[in-house]
JSON list of C-alpha atoms in Angstrom, two decimals:
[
{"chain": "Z", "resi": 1, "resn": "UNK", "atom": "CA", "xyz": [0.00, 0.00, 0.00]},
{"chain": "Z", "resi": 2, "resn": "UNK", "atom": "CA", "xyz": [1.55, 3.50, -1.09]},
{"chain": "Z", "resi": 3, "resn": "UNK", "atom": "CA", "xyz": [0.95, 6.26, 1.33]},
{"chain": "Z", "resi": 4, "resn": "UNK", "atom": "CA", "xyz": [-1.89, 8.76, -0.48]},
{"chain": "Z", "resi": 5, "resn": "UNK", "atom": "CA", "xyz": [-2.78, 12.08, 0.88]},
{"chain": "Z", "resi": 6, "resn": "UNK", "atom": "CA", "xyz": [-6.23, 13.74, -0.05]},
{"chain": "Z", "resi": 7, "resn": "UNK", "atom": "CA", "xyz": [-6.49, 16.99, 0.93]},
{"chain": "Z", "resi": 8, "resn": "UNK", "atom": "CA", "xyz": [-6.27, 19.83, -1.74]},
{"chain": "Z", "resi": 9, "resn": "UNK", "atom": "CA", "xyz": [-8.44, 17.24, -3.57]},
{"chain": "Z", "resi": 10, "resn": "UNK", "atom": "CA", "xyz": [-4.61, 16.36, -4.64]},
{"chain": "Z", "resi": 11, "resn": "UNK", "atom": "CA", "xyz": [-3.63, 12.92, -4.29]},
{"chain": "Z", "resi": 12, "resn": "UNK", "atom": "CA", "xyz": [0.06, 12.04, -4.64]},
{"chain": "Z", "resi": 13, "resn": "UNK", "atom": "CA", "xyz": [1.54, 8.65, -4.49]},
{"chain": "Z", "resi": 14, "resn": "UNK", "atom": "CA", "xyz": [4.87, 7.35, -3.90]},
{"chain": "Z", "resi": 15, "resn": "UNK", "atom": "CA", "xyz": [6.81, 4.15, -4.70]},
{"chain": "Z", "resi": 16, "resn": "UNK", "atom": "CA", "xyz": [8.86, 3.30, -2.36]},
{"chain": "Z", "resi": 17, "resn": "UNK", "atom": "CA", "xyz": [10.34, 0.41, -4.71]},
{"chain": "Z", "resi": 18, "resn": "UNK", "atom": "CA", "xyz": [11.31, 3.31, -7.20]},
{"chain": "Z", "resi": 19, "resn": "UNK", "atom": "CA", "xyz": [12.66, 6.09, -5.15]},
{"chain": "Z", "resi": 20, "resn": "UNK", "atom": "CA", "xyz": [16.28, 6.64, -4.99]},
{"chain": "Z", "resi": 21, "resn": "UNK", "atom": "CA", "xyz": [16.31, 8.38, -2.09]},
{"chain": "Z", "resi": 22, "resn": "UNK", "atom": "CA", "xyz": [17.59, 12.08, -3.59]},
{"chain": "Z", "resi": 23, "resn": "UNK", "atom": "CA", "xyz": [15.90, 13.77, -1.25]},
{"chain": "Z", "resi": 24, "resn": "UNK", "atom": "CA", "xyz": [14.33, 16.63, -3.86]},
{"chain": "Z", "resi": 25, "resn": "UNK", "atom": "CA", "xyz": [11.25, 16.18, -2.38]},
{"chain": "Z", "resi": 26, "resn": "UNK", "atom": "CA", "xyz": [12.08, 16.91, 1.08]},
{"chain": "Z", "resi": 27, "resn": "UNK", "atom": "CA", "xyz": [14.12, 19.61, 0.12]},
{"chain": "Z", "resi": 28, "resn": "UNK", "atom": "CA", "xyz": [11.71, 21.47, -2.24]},
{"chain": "Z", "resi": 29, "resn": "UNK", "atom": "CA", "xyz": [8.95, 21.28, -0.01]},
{"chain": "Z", "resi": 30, "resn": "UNK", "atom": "CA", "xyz": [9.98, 20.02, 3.44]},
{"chain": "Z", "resi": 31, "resn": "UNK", "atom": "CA", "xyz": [6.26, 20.93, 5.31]},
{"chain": "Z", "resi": 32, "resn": "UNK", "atom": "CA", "xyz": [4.89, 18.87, 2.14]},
{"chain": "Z", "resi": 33, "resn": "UNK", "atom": "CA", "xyz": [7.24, 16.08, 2.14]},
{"chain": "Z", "resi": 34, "resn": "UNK", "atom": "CA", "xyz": [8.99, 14.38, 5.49]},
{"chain": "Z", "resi": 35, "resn": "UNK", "atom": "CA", "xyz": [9.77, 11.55, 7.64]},
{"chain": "Z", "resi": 36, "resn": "UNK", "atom": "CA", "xyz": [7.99, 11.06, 10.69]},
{"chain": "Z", "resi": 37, "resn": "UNK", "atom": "CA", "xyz": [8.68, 8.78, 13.15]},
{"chain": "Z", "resi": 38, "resn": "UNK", "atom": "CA", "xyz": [10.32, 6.66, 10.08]},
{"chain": "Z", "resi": 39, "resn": "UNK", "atom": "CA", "xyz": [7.67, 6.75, 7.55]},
{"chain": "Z", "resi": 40, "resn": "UNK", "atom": "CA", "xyz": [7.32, 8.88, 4.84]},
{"chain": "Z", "resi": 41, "resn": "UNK", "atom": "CA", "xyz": [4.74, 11.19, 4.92]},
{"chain": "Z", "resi": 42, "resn": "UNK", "atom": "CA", "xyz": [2.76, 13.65, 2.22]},
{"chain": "Z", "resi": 43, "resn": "UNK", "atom": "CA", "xyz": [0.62, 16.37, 3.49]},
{"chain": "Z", "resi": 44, "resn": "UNK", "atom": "CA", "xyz": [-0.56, 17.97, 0.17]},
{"chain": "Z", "resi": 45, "resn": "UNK", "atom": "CA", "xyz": [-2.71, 20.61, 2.56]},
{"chain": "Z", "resi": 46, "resn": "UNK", "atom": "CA", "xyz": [0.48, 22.24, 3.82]},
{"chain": "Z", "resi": 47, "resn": "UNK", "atom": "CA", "xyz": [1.09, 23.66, 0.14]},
{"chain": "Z", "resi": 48, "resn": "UNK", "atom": "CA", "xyz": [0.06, 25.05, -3.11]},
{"chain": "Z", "resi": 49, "resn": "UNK", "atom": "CA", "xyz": [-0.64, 22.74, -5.70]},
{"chain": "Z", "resi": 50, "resn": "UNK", "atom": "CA", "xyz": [1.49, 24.20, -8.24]},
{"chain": "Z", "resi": 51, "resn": "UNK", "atom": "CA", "xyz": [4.44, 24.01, -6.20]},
{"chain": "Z", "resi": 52, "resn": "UNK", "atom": "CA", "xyz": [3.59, 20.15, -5.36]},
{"chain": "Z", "resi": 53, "resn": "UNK", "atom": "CA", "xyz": [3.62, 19.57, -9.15]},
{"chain": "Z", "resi": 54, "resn": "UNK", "atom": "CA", "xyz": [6.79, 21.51, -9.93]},
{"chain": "Z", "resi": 55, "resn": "UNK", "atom": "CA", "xyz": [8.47, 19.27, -6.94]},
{"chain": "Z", "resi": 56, "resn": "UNK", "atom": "CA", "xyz": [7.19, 15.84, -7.71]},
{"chain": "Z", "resi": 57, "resn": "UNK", "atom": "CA", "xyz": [7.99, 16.84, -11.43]},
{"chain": "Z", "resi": 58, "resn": "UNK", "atom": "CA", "xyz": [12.01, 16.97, -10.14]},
{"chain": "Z", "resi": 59, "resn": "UNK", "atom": "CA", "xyz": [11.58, 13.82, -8.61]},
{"chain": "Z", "resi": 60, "resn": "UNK", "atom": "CA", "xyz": [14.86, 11.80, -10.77]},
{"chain": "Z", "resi": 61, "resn": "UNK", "atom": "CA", "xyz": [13.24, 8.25, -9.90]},
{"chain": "Z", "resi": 62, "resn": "UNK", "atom": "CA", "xyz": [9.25, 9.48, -11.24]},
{"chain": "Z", "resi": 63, "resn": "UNK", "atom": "CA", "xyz": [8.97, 7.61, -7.54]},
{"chain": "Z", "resi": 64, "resn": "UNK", "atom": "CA", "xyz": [6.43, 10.26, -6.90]},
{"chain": "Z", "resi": 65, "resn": "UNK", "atom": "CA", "xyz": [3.29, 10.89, -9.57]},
{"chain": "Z", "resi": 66, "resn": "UNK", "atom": "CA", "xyz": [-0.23, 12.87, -8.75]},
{"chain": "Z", "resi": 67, "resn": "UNK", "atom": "CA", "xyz": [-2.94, 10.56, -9.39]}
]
């Protein structure tokens, strides 16, 4: 089961199987994209959804997509 986030009426998946671990994510929109207590976790309310797409489009593995 990928980890899928709803609010925004966004939903953005990741593959965990895929990622590379580059860290773009986190770093272009940490209080979108972080680790909590181990798990990664996507809070798609915390942002704008144009700057969600412009980070999951630098993602180098396409680990992340919007559904």
């Amino acid at each position: 089961a990928l980890p899928i986030c709803e609010e925004n009426d966004m939903k953005v998946s990741w593959d965990e199987s895929v990622c590379i671990h580059a860290g773009k994510c986190v770093q272009g929109a940490p209080e979108v994209f972080k680790v909590e207590d181990g798990k990664f976790v996507i809070d798609t309310s915390a942002s704008s959804e144009d700057k969600i797409t412009d980070v999951v489009s630098e993602c180098p593995s396409g680990a992340l997509k919007i559904e």
